[in-house]
PDB file of C-alpha atoms and ligand atoms in Angstrom:
ATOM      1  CA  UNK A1430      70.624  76.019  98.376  1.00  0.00           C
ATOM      2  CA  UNK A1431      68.958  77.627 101.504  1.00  0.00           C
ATOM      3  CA  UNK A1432      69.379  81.610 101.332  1.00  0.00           C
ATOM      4  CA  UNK A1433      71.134  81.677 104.812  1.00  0.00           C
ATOM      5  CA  UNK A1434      73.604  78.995 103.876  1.00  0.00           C
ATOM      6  CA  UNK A1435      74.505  80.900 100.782  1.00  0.00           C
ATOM      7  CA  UNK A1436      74.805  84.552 102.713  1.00  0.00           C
ATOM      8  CA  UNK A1437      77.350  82.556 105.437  1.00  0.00           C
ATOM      9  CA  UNK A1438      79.459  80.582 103.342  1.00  0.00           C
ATOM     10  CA  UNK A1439      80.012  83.723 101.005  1.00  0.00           C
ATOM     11  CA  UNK A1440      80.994  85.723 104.335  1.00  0.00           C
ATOM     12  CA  UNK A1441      83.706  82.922 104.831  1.00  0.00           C
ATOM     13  CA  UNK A1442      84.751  83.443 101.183  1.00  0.00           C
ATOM     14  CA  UNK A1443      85.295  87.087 101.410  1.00  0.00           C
ATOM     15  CA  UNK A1444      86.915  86.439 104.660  1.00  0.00           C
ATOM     16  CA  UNK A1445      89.503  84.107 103.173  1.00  0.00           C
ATOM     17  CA  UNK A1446      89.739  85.305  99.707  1.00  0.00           C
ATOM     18  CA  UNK A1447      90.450  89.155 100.470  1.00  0.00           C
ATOM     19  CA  UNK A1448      91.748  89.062 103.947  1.00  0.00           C
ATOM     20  CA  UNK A1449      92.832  86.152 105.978  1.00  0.00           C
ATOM     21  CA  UNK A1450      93.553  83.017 103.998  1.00  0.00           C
ATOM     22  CA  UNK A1451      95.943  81.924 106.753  1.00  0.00           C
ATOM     23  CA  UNK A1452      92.754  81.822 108.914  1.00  0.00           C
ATOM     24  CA  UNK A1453      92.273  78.045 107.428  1.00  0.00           C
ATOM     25  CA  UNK A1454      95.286  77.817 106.072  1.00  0.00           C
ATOM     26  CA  UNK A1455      94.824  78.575 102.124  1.00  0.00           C
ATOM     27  CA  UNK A1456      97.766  80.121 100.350  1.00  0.00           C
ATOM     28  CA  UNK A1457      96.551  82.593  97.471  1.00  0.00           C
ATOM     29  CA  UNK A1458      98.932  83.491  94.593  1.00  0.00           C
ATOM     30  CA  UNK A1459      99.967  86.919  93.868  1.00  0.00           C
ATOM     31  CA  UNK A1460      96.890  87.313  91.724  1.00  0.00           C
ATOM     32  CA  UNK A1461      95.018  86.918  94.418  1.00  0.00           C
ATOM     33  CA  UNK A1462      93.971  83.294  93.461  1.00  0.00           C
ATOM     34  CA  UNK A1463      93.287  79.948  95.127  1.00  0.00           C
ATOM     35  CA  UNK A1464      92.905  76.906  93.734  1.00  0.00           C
ATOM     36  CA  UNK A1465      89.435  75.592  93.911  1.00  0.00           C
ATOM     37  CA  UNK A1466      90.364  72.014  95.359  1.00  0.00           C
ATOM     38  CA  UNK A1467      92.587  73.484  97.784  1.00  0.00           C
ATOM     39  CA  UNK A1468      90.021  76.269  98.708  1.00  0.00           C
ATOM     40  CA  UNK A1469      87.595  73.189  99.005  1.00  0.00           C
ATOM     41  CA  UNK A1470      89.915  71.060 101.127  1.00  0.00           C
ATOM     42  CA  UNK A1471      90.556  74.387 103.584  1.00  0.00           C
ATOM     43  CA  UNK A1472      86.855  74.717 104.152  1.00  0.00           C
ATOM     44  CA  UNK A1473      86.072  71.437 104.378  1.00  0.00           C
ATOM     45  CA  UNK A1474      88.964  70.762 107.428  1.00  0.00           C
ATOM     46  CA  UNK A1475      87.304  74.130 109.004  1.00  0.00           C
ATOM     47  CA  UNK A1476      84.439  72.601 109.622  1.00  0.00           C
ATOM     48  CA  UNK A1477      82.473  74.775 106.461  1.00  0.00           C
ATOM     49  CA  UNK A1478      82.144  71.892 104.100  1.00  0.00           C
ATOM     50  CA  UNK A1479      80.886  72.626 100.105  1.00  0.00           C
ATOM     51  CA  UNK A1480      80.473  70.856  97.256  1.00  0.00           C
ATOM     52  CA  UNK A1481      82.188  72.404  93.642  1.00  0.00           C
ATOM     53  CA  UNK A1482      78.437  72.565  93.040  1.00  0.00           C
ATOM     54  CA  UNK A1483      77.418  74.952  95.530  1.00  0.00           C
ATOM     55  CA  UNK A1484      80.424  76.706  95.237  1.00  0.00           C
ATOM     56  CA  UNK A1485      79.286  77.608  91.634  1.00  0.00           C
ATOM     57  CA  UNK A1486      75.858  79.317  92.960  1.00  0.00           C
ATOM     58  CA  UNK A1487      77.263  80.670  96.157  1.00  0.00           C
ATOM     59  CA  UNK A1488      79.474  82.691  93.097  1.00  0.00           C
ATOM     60  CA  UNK A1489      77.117  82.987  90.369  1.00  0.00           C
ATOM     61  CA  UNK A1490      74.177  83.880  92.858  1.00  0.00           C
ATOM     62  CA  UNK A1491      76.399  86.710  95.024  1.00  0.00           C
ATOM     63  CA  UNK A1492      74.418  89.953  95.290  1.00  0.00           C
ATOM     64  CA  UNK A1493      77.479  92.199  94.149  1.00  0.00           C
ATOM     65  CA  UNK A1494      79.160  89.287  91.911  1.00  0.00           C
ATOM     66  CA  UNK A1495      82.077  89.512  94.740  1.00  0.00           C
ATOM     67  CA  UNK A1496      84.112  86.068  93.523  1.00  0.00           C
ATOM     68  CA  UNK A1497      85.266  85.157  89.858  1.00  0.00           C
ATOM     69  CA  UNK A1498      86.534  81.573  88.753  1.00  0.00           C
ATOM     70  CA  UNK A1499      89.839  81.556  86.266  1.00  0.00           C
ATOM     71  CA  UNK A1500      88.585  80.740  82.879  1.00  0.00           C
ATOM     72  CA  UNK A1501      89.566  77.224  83.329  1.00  0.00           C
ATOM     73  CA  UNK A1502      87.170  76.815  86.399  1.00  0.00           C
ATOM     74  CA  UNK A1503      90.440  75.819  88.061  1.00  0.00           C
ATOM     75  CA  UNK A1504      90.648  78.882  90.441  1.00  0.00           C
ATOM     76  CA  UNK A1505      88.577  81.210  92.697  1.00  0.00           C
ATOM     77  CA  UNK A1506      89.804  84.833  93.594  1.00  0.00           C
ATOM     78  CA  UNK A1507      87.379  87.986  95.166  1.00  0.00           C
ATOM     79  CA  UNK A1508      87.088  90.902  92.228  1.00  0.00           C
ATOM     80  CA  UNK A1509      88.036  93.490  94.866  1.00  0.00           C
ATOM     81  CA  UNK A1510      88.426  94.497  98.725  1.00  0.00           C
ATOM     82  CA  UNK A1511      91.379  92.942  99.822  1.00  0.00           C
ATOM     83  CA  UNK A1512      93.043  94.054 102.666  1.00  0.00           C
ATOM     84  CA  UNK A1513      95.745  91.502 101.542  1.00  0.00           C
ATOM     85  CA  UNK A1514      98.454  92.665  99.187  1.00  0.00           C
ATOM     86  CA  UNK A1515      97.595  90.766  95.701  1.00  0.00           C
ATOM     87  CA  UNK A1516      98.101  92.440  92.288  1.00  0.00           C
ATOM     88  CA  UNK A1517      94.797  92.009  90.354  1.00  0.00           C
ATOM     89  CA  UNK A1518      96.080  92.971  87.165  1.00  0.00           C
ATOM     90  CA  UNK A1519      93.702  95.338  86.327  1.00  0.00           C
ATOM     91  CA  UNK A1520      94.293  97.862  83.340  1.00  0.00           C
ATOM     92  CA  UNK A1521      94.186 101.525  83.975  1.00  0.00           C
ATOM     93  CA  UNK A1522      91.017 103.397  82.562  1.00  0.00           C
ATOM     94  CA  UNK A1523      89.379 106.176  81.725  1.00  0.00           C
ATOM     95  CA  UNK A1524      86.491 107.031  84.572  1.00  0.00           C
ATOM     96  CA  UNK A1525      83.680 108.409  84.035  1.00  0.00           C
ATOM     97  CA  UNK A1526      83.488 112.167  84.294  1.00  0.00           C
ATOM     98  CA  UNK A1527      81.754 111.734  88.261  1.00  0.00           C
ATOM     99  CA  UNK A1528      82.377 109.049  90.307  1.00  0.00           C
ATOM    100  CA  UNK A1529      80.383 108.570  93.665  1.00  0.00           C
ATOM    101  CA  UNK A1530      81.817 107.566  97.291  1.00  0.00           C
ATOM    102  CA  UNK A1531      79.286 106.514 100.234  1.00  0.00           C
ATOM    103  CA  UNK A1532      80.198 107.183 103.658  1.00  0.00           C
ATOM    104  CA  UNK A1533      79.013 108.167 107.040  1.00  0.00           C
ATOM    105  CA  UNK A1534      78.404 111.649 108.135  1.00  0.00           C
ATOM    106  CA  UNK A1535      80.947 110.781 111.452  1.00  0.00           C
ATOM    107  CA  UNK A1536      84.155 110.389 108.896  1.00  0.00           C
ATOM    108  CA  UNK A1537      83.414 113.874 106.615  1.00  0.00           C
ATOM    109  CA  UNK A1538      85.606 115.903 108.460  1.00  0.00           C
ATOM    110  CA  UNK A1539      88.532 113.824 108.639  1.00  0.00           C
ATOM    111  CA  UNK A1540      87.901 113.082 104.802  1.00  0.00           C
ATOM    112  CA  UNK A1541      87.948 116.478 104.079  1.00  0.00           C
ATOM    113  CA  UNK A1542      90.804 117.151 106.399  1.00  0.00           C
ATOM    114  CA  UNK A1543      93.073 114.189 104.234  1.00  0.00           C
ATOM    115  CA  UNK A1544      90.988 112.873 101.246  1.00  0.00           C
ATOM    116  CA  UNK A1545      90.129 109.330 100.576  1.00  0.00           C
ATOM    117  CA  UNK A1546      92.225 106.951 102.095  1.00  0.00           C
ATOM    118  CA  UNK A1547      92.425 103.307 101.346  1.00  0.00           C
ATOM    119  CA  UNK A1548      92.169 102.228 104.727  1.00  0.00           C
ATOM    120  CA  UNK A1549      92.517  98.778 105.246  1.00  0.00           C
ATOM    121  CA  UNK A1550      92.090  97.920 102.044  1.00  0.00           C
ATOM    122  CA  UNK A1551      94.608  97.876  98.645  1.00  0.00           C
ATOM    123  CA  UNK A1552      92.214 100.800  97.334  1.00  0.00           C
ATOM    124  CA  UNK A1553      89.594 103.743  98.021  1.00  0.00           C
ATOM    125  CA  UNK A1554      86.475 102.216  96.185  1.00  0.00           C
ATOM    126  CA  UNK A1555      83.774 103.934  93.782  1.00  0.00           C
ATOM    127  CA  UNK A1556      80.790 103.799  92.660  1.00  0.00           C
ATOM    128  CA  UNK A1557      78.923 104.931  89.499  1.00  0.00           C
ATOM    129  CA  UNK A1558      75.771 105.942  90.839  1.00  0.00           C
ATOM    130  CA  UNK A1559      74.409 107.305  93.975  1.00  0.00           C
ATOM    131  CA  UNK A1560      72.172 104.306  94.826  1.00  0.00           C
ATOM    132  CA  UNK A1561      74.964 102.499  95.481  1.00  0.00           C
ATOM    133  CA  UNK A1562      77.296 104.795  97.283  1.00  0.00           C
ATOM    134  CA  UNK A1563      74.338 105.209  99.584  1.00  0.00           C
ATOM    135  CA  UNK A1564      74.597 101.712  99.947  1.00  0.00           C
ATOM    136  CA  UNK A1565      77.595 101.379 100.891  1.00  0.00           C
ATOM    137  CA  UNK A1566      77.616 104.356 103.247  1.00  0.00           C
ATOM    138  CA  UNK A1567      75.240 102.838 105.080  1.00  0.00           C
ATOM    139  CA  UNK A1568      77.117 100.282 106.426  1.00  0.00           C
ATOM    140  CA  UNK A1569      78.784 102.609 108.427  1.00  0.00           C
ATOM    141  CA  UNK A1570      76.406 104.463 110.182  1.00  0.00           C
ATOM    142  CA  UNK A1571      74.185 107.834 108.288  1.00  0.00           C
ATOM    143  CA  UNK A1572      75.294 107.754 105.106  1.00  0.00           C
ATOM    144  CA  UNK A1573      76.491 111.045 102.875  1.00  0.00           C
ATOM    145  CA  UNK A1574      77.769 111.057  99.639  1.00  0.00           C
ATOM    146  CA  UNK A1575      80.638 112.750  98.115  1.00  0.00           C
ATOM    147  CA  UNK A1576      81.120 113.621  94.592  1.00  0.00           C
ATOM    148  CA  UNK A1577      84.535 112.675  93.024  1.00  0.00           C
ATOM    149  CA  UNK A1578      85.693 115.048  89.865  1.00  0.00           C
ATOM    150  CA  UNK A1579      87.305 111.734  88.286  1.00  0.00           C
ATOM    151  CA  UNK A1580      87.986 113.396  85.121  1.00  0.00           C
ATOM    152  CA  UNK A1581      90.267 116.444  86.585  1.00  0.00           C
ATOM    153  CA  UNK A1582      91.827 113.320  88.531  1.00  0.00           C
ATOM    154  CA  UNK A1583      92.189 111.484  85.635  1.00  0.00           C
ATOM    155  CA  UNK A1584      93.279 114.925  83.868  1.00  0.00           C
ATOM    156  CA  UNK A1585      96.246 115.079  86.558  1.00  0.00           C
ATOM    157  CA  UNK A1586      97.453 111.624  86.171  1.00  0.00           C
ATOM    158  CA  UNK A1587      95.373 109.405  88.756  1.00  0.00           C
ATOM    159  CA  UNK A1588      94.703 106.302  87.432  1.00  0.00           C
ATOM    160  CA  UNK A1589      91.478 104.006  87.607  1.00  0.00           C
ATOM    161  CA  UNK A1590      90.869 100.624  87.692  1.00  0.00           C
ATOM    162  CA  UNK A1591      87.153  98.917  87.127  1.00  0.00           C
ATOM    163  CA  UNK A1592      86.866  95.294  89.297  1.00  0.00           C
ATOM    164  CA  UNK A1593      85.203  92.400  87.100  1.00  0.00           C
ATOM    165  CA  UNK A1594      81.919  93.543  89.297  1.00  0.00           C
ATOM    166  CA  UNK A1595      81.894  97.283  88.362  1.00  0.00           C
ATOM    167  CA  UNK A1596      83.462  98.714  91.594  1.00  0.00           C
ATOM    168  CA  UNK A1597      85.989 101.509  90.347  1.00  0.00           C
ATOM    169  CA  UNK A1598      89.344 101.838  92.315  1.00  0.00           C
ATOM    170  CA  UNK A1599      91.930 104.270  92.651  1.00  0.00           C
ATOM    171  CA  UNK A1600      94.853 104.508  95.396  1.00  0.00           C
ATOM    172  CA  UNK A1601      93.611 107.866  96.593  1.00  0.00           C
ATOM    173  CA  UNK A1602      91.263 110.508  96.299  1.00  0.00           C
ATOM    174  CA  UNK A1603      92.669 114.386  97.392  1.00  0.00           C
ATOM    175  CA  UNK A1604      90.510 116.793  99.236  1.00  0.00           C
ATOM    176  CA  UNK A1605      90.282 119.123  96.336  1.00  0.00           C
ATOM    177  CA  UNK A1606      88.174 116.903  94.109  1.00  0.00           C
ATOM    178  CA  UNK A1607      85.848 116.117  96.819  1.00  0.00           C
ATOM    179  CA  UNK A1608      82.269 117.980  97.480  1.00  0.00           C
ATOM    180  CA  UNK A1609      79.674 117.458  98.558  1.00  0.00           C
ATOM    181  CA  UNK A1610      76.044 117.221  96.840  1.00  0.00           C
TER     182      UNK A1610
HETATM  183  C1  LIG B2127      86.395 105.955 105.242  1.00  0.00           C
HETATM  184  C2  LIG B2127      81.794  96.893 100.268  1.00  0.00           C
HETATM  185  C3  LIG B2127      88.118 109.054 107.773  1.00  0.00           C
HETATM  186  C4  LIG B2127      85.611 105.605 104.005  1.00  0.00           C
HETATM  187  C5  LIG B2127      81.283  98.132  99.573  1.00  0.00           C
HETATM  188  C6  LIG B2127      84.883 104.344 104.490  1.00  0.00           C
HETATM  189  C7  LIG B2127      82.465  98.665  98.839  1.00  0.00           C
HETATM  190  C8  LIG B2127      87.932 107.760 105.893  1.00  0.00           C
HETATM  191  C9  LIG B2127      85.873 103.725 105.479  1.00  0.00           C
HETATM  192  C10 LIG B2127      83.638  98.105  99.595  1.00  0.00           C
HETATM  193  C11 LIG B2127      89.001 108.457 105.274  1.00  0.00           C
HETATM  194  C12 LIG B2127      86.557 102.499 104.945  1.00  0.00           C
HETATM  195  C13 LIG B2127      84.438  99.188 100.246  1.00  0.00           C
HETATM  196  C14 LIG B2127      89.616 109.497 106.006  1.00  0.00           C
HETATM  197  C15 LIG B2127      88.279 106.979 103.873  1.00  0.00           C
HETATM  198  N1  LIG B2127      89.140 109.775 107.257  1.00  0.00           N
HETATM  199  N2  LIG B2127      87.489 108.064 107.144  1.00  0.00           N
HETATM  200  N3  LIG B2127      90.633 110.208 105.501  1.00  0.00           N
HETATM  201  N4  LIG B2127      89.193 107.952 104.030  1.00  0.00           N
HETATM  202  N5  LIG B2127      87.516 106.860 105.003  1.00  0.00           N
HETATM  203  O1  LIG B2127      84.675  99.277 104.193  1.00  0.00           O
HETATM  204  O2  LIG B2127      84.396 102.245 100.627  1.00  0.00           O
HETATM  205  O3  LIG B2127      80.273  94.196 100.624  1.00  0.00           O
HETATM  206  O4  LIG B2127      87.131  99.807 103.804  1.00  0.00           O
HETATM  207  O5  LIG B2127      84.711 106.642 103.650  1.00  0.00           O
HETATM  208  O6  LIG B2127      80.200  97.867  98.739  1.00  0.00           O
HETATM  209  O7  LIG B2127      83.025 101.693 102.732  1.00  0.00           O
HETATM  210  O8  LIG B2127      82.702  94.187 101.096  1.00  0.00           O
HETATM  211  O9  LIG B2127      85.457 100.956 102.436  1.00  0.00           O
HETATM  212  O10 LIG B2127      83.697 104.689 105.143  1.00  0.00           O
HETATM  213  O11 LIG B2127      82.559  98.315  97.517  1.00  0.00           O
HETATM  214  O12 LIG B2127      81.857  93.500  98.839  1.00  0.00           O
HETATM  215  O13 LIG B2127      86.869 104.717 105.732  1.00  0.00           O
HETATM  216  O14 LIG B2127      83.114  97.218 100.572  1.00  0.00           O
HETATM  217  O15 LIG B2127      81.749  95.795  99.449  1.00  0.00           O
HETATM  218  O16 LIG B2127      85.599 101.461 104.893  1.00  0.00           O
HETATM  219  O17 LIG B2127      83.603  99.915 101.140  1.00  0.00           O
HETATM  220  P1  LIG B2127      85.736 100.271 103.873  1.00  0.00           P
HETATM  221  P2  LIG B2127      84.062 101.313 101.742  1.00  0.00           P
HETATM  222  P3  LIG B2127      81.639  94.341 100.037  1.00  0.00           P
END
């Protein structure tokens, strides 16, 4: 499948599968899941037509493993990012000792002001090294990186989640266990 193919149609995924499903006219489950024919159909009368086939690489082939199929193959949800309100079942657990967030230098202040706020999405999201929080800081402009003391959060009762793709979650992150490098 052509690279720029792939890179769209997985931009239409995320779309639908963390934010807008409405947008052509899927219905996701609580989970957070859509049924692969129906997801099919949707794209197909949206004028983004796939085959189950490509569908398979476009998930197996993402470059941060964003989509997971149900065990049965029967169903397609994103591992994380929603803006939407699905439950993703995830089990609290324990983080590792430091966890990493990227961001840009023009949103320190505020963060420091009010901690780590979800935003639009369910959850304020983690990494485990600083490669990629810089990474993802970039996306916003010149990236920093804060340090999160996870285990004194963890120590106080915060809870963690880890997505099936390794992004760690957790509803908030207070000023106090913020620094910077
Ligand atoms: C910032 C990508 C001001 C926060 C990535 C971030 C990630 C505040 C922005 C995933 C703030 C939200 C998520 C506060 C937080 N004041 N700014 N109090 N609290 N912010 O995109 O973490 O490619 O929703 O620092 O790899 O950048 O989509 O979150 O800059 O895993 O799969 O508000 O998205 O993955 O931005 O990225 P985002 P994020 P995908």
């Amino acid at each position: 499948m052509n690279p720029t193919l792939i890179k769209r149609a997985s931009r239409k995924l995320s779309l639908v599968l963390r934010h807008q499903p409405e947008a052509i006219g899927l219905k996701l489950d609580e989970n957070g899941w859509a049924g692969v024919e129906d997801l099919l159909r949707c794209l197909a009368a949206t004028g983004t037509p796939l085959r189950r086939e490509e569908l398979e690489i476009i998930v197996a082939e993402n470059d941060k493993k964003r989509f997971s199929f149900s065990p049965d193959g029967h169903r397609i949800r994103a591992n994380q990012g929603h803006s939407i309100t699905v439950d993703l079942q995830l089990d609290p657990v324990p983080p590792p000792a430091i966890l990493y967030h990227g961001t840009s230098t023009k949103a320190i202040a505020s963060i420091m002001r009010t901690g780590l706020q979800p935003r639009q999405r369910q959850h304020v999201h983690l990494s485990l090294d600083q490669e990629t929080a810089t990474r993802v800081g970039q996306r916003h402009g010149k990236p920093i990186i804060l340090h999160v003391d996870s285990a004194a959060m963890a120590r106080d009762g915060f809870q963690f989640y880890c997505s099936a793709n390794g992004v760690w979650l957790t509803e908030a992150v207070p000023q106090k266990y913020l620094s910077l490098s």
